[in-house]
Coordinates of C-alpha atoms and ligand atoms in Angstrom, one line a residue:
M711 CA 87.3 63.5 86.5
E712 CA 89.8 61.4 88.3
A713 CA 89.6 61.3 92.1
T714 CA 93.1 62.4 92.3
Q715 CA 92.2 65.7 90.4
R716 CA 89.3 66.3 92.9
N717 CA 91.5 65.7 95.9
R718 CA 94.0 68.3 94.9
C719 CA 94.1 71.2 97.4
I720 CA 92.9 74.7 96.9
G721 CA 95.7 77.3 97.2
V722 CA 94.9 80.5 99.0
F723 CA 96.9 83.6 99.6
D724 CA 96.5 87.0 101.3
S725 CA 98.8 89.8 102.4
G726 CA 98.5 88.4 106.0
L727 CA 95.8 87.1 108.3
G728 CA 92.8 88.8 106.7
G729 CA 92.4 86.1 103.9
L730 CA 91.4 83.6 106.8
T731 CA 88.0 85.3 106.8
V732 CA 87.7 84.0 103.3
V733 CA 89.1 80.6 104.3
R734 CA 86.4 80.5 107.0
R735 CA 83.7 80.8 104.3
L736 CA 85.4 78.3 101.9
M737 CA 85.5 75.8 104.8
E738 CA 81.8 76.3 105.6
Q739 CA 80.8 75.9 101.9
M740 CA 83.3 73.0 101.1
P741 CA 84.2 71.2 104.3
G742 CA 86.0 68.4 102.3
E743 CA 88.5 70.5 100.6
D744 CA 92.2 70.6 101.5
I745 CA 93.4 74.2 101.8
V746 CA 97.0 75.4 101.7
Y747 CA 97.0 79.0 102.9
L748 CA 99.9 81.6 102.5
G749 CA 99.8 84.8 104.6
D750 CA 102.4 87.4 103.5
S751 CA 102.5 88.8 107.0
A752 CA 106.2 90.1 106.6
R753 CA 104.9 92.5 103.9
V754 CA 101.4 93.3 105.0
P755 CA 99.7 95.8 104.3
Y756 CA 99.3 95.5 100.6
G757 CA 96.5 98.1 100.8
T758 CA 98.8 101.1 100.9
K759 CA 101.4 99.8 98.4
S760 CA 101.7 100.5 94.7
A761 CA 99.9 98.4 92.2
E762 CA 103.3 97.2 90.8
T763 CA 104.5 96.1 94.2
V764 CA 101.2 94.2 95.1
R765 CA 101.5 92.6 91.6
R766 CA 105.0 91.5 92.2
F767 CA 104.2 90.2 95.6
A768 CA 101.0 88.4 94.4
L769 CA 103.0 86.7 91.7
Q770 CA 105.4 85.3 94.2
D771 CA 102.7 84.2 96.7
A772 CA 101.0 82.4 93.9
A773 CA 104.2 80.8 92.7
F774 CA 104.8 79.5 96.1
L775 CA 101.4 78.0 96.4
M776 CA 101.8 76.2 92.8
R777 CA 104.5 74.2 94.7
F778 CA 101.5 72.2 96.3
D779 CA 100.0 71.4 92.9
P780 CA 96.6 73.1 93.7
K781 CA 93.6 72.7 91.5
L782 CA 92.6 76.2 91.9
V783 CA 94.1 79.4 93.4
V784 CA 92.0 82.0 95.4
V785 CA 93.4 85.5 95.8
A786 CA 91.8 86.1 99.2
C787 CA 92.9 89.7 99.3
N788 CA 90.9 92.4 97.7
T789 CA 93.9 94.6 97.1
A790 CA 95.7 91.8 95.3
S791 CA 92.7 90.9 93.4
A792 CA 92.2 94.5 92.2
S793 CA 95.8 94.9 91.1
A794 CA 97.0 91.4 90.1
L795 CA 94.1 89.0 89.2
E796 CA 94.6 89.3 85.4
H797 CA 98.4 88.9 85.7
L798 CA 98.0 85.9 87.7
Q799 CA 95.2 84.4 85.4
G800 CA 97.6 84.9 82.5
R801 CA 100.4 83.2 84.2
L802 CA 99.2 80.3 86.2
E803 CA 98.1 77.0 84.7
V804 CA 95.2 76.6 87.1
P805 CA 91.9 78.7 87.5
V806 CA 92.4 81.8 89.7
I807 CA 89.5 83.3 91.5
G808 CA 89.6 86.7 93.1
M809 CA 87.3 88.8 95.5
I810 CA 86.2 91.7 93.2
R811 CA 83.9 90.1 90.5
P812 CA 82.1 87.9 93.1
G813 CA 81.6 90.8 95.5
A814 CA 80.3 93.1 92.8
A815 CA 78.0 90.4 91.4
A816 CA 76.5 89.8 94.8
A817 CA 75.9 93.5 95.2
A818 CA 74.2 93.8 91.8
A819 CA 72.1 90.8 92.7
Q820 CA 70.9 92.7 95.7
A821 CA 70.3 96.0 94.0
P822 CA 70.4 95.6 90.3
S823 CA 70.8 99.3 89.3
G824 CA 72.6 100.6 92.4
P825 CA 73.7 102.9 93.9
F826 CA 76.3 101.0 95.4
G827 CA 78.7 101.7 98.3
V828 CA 82.1 100.1 98.5
I829 CA 84.6 100.4 101.4
A830 CA 88.1 99.0 100.9
T831 CA 91.7 99.8 101.1
E832 CA 93.3 102.7 99.4
G833 CA 94.8 100.5 96.8
T834 CA 91.5 98.8 96.0
I835 CA 89.6 102.0 95.7
A836 CA 92.4 103.7 93.7
S837 CA 92.5 100.7 91.3
G838 CA 88.9 101.3 90.2
A839 CA 88.3 97.6 90.1
Y840 CA 85.0 97.5 91.9
Q841 CA 83.8 100.6 90.1
R842 CA 84.5 98.9 86.8
E843 CA 83.0 95.6 87.8
L844 CA 79.9 97.4 89.0
A845 CA 79.5 99.5 85.9
A846 CA 79.7 96.4 83.8
L847 CA 76.9 94.9 85.7
A848 CA 74.7 98.0 86.1
P849 CA 75.7 100.6 83.3
G850 CA 75.6 104.1 84.5
C851 CA 75.2 103.2 88.2
E852 CA 76.5 105.4 90.8
V853 CA 79.4 103.9 93.0
L854 CA 80.1 105.6 96.3
T855 CA 83.5 104.6 97.6
G856 CA 85.4 105.1 100.8
S857 CA 89.0 103.9 101.7
C858 CA 89.4 103.1 105.3
P859 CA 93.2 102.5 105.9
L860 CA 93.0 102.5 109.8
L861 CA 90.5 99.5 109.8
V862 CA 93.2 97.0 109.0
P863 CA 95.5 97.7 112.0
I864 CA 92.5 98.3 114.4
V865 CA 91.1 94.9 113.6
E866 CA 94.6 93.2 113.8
E867 CA 95.0 94.8 117.3
G868 CA 91.9 92.8 118.4
R869 CA 89.4 95.8 118.6
G870 CA 85.9 94.7 118.0
N871 CA 82.4 95.9 117.1
D872 CA 81.7 97.6 120.5
D873 CA 85.0 99.3 120.9
P874 CA 84.7 103.2 121.1
I875 CA 87.7 103.7 118.9
V876 CA 86.2 101.4 116.3
L877 CA 82.9 103.2 116.3
H878 CA 84.7 106.6 116.3
V879 CA 86.8 105.7 113.2
L880 CA 84.0 104.1 111.4
G881 CA 81.7 106.9 112.1
D882 CA 84.3 109.3 110.3
Y883 CA 84.9 107.0 107.4
L884 CA 81.2 106.2 106.8
R885 CA 79.9 109.8 107.1
L886 CA 79.3 110.3 103.3
L887 CA 77.8 106.8 102.9
Q888 CA 75.5 107.4 106.0
R889 CA 74.1 110.5 104.3
K890 CA 73.5 108.8 100.8
R891 CA 72.5 105.4 102.2
P892 CA 73.0 103.2 99.2
P893 CA 70.9 100.0 99.5
V894 CA 74.0 97.9 99.3
L895 CA 77.4 98.3 100.8
V896 CA 80.3 96.1 99.8
L897 CA 82.7 95.1 102.5
G898 CA 85.7 95.1 100.0
C899 CA 88.5 94.2 102.4
T900 CA 89.2 90.9 104.2
H901 CA 89.2 92.5 107.6
Y902 CA 85.8 94.4 107.6
P903 CA 83.6 91.3 108.1
L904 CA 85.0 91.2 111.6
L905 CA 83.3 94.7 112.0
T906 CA 80.1 93.8 110.4
R907 CA 78.0 94.5 113.5
A908 CA 79.4 98.0 114.0
I909 CA 79.1 98.9 110.3
A910 CA 75.5 97.6 110.2
K911 CA 74.7 99.7 113.4
L912 CA 76.1 102.9 111.7
M913 CA 74.4 102.2 108.4
G914 CA 71.1 101.2 109.6
P915 CA 68.9 98.1 108.7
D916 CA 68.0 99.4 105.2
V917 CA 71.7 98.9 103.9
A918 CA 72.5 95.3 103.0
L919 CA 76.2 94.5 103.7
I920 CA 78.0 92.3 101.2
D921 CA 81.0 90.0 102.5
S922 CA 83.1 89.7 99.4
G923 CA 84.8 86.7 100.9
Q924 CA 81.5 84.9 101.2
A925 CA 80.7 85.8 97.6
A926 CA 84.1 84.5 96.5
A927 CA 83.6 81.2 98.4
L928 CA 80.3 80.6 96.6
A929 CA 82.0 81.4 93.4
V930 CA 84.8 78.8 94.1
K931 CA 82.2 76.2 95.0
R932 CA 80.3 76.9 91.8
H933 CA 83.5 76.5 89.7
L934 CA 84.4 73.3 91.4
L935 CA 81.0 71.7 91.0
D936 CA 80.6 72.9 87.3
N937 CA 84.0 71.4 86.5
D938 CA 83.7 68.2 88.5
L939 CA 86.5 69.3 90.7
A940 CA 84.9 69.2 94.1
A941 CA 86.4 67.0 96.8
P942 CA 84.0 64.2 97.9
A943 CA 81.5 65.4 100.5
C944 CA 82.3 62.6 102.9
R945 CA 86.0 63.8 103.3
T946 CA 87.2 66.0 106.1
G947 CA 89.3 68.6 104.7
T948 CA 92.6 70.0 106.0
L949 CA 94.1 73.4 106.5
R950 CA 97.9 73.9 106.3
C951 CA 98.9 77.5 107.0
Y952 CA 102.3 79.3 106.0
S953 CA 103.4 82.7 107.1
T954 CA 106.2 84.9 106.0
D955 CA 106.5 86.4 109.5
N956 CA 106.5 85.0 113.0
P957 CA 104.3 81.8 112.8
D958 CA 103.6 81.9 116.5
R959 CA 102.0 85.4 116.3
F960 CA 100.1 84.3 113.2
A961 CA 98.7 81.2 115.0
A962 CA 97.9 83.4 118.1
V963 CA 95.8 85.9 116.1
A964 CA 94.6 83.8 113.3
G965 CA 91.7 82.3 115.3
R966 CA 89.8 85.7 115.4
F967 CA 89.8 85.6 111.6
L968 CA 89.1 82.0 111.0
G969 CA 86.7 81.6 113.8
R970 CA 88.6 78.5 115.3
A971 CA 92.0 77.9 116.6
V972 CA 95.0 77.6 114.2
S973 CA 98.0 75.3 115.1
G974 CA 101.2 74.3 113.4
V975 CA 101.8 77.4 111.3
H976 CA 104.9 77.0 109.1
W977 CA 107.3 79.8 108.2
V978 CA 108.5 80.5 104.8
G979 CA 110.9 83.5 104.3
T980 CA 110.2 86.2 101.6
D981 CA 113.7 85.3 100.3
E982 CA 112.5 81.9 99.3
L983 CA 109.4 83.6 97.5
N984 CA 111.7 85.8 95.6
L985 CA 113.4 82.8 93.8
Ligands
DGL363 N1 93.9 91.8 102.7 C1 93.8 93.2 102.4 C2 92.5 93.4 101.5 O1 91.6 92.6 101.5 C3 93.6 94.0 103.6 C4 95.1 94.1 104.3 C5 96.2 94.8 103.5 O2 96.1 96.0 103.2 O3 97.1 94.1 103.1 O4 92.5 94.4 100.7

């Protein structure tokens, strides 16, 4: 493979800031890669919107990223992966990797016949995407699901693992899962890894938590290595961020998701994505 192919960027999009938890894992696994990130903060959340709307937004987000000539696109949003992955794979001329299949595969590797727990947005749970992937990997398995709509705004507000409101809301959402204690629980939303400690505390030490973003980052790495598309390890990768809403607010909050400061965020209007 020519060096120019390997040096092309990875395009990553999400409904807003949450996908930066996935970028964090991508950067840990592949520090030499250039990443262009689009956060559709003007239209977040996707998790409560219809599958048709999410599909339309996802196509626009991916089309924007294609302007940067990426070698691969990552749908760093579980909701968009659940509703739009196949549409994107059918329309883009580069490989597209989402969150659901890698997350489900990591869960099945941990507990081959389940039962599995999955927490995610309303849209992701309603799509049945995790349920289908897990059933394909472990036929007849039980999948216990819970949608947790309040967690996205709570995390975006900066509330963390020790916050009594977080523990109260999680306690309510996790009640059924606490009773059933599946051996593995998939964190099927970009925001939930920021609450790993609180979720682990409530579920107990026997329940393994799967970060779908980490699983997706490993899937991306495998794909790039298998196809001789990985950037040389001696390179230092770059991160360029675009937001469809206030870039200053995006930059101010992004550090919590990425684990390091983000500067120089660019604005792109949703009108431009609509073209
Ligand atoms: N990024 C979304 C996900 O992983 C959560 C935020 C939203 O609802 O848009 O499902």
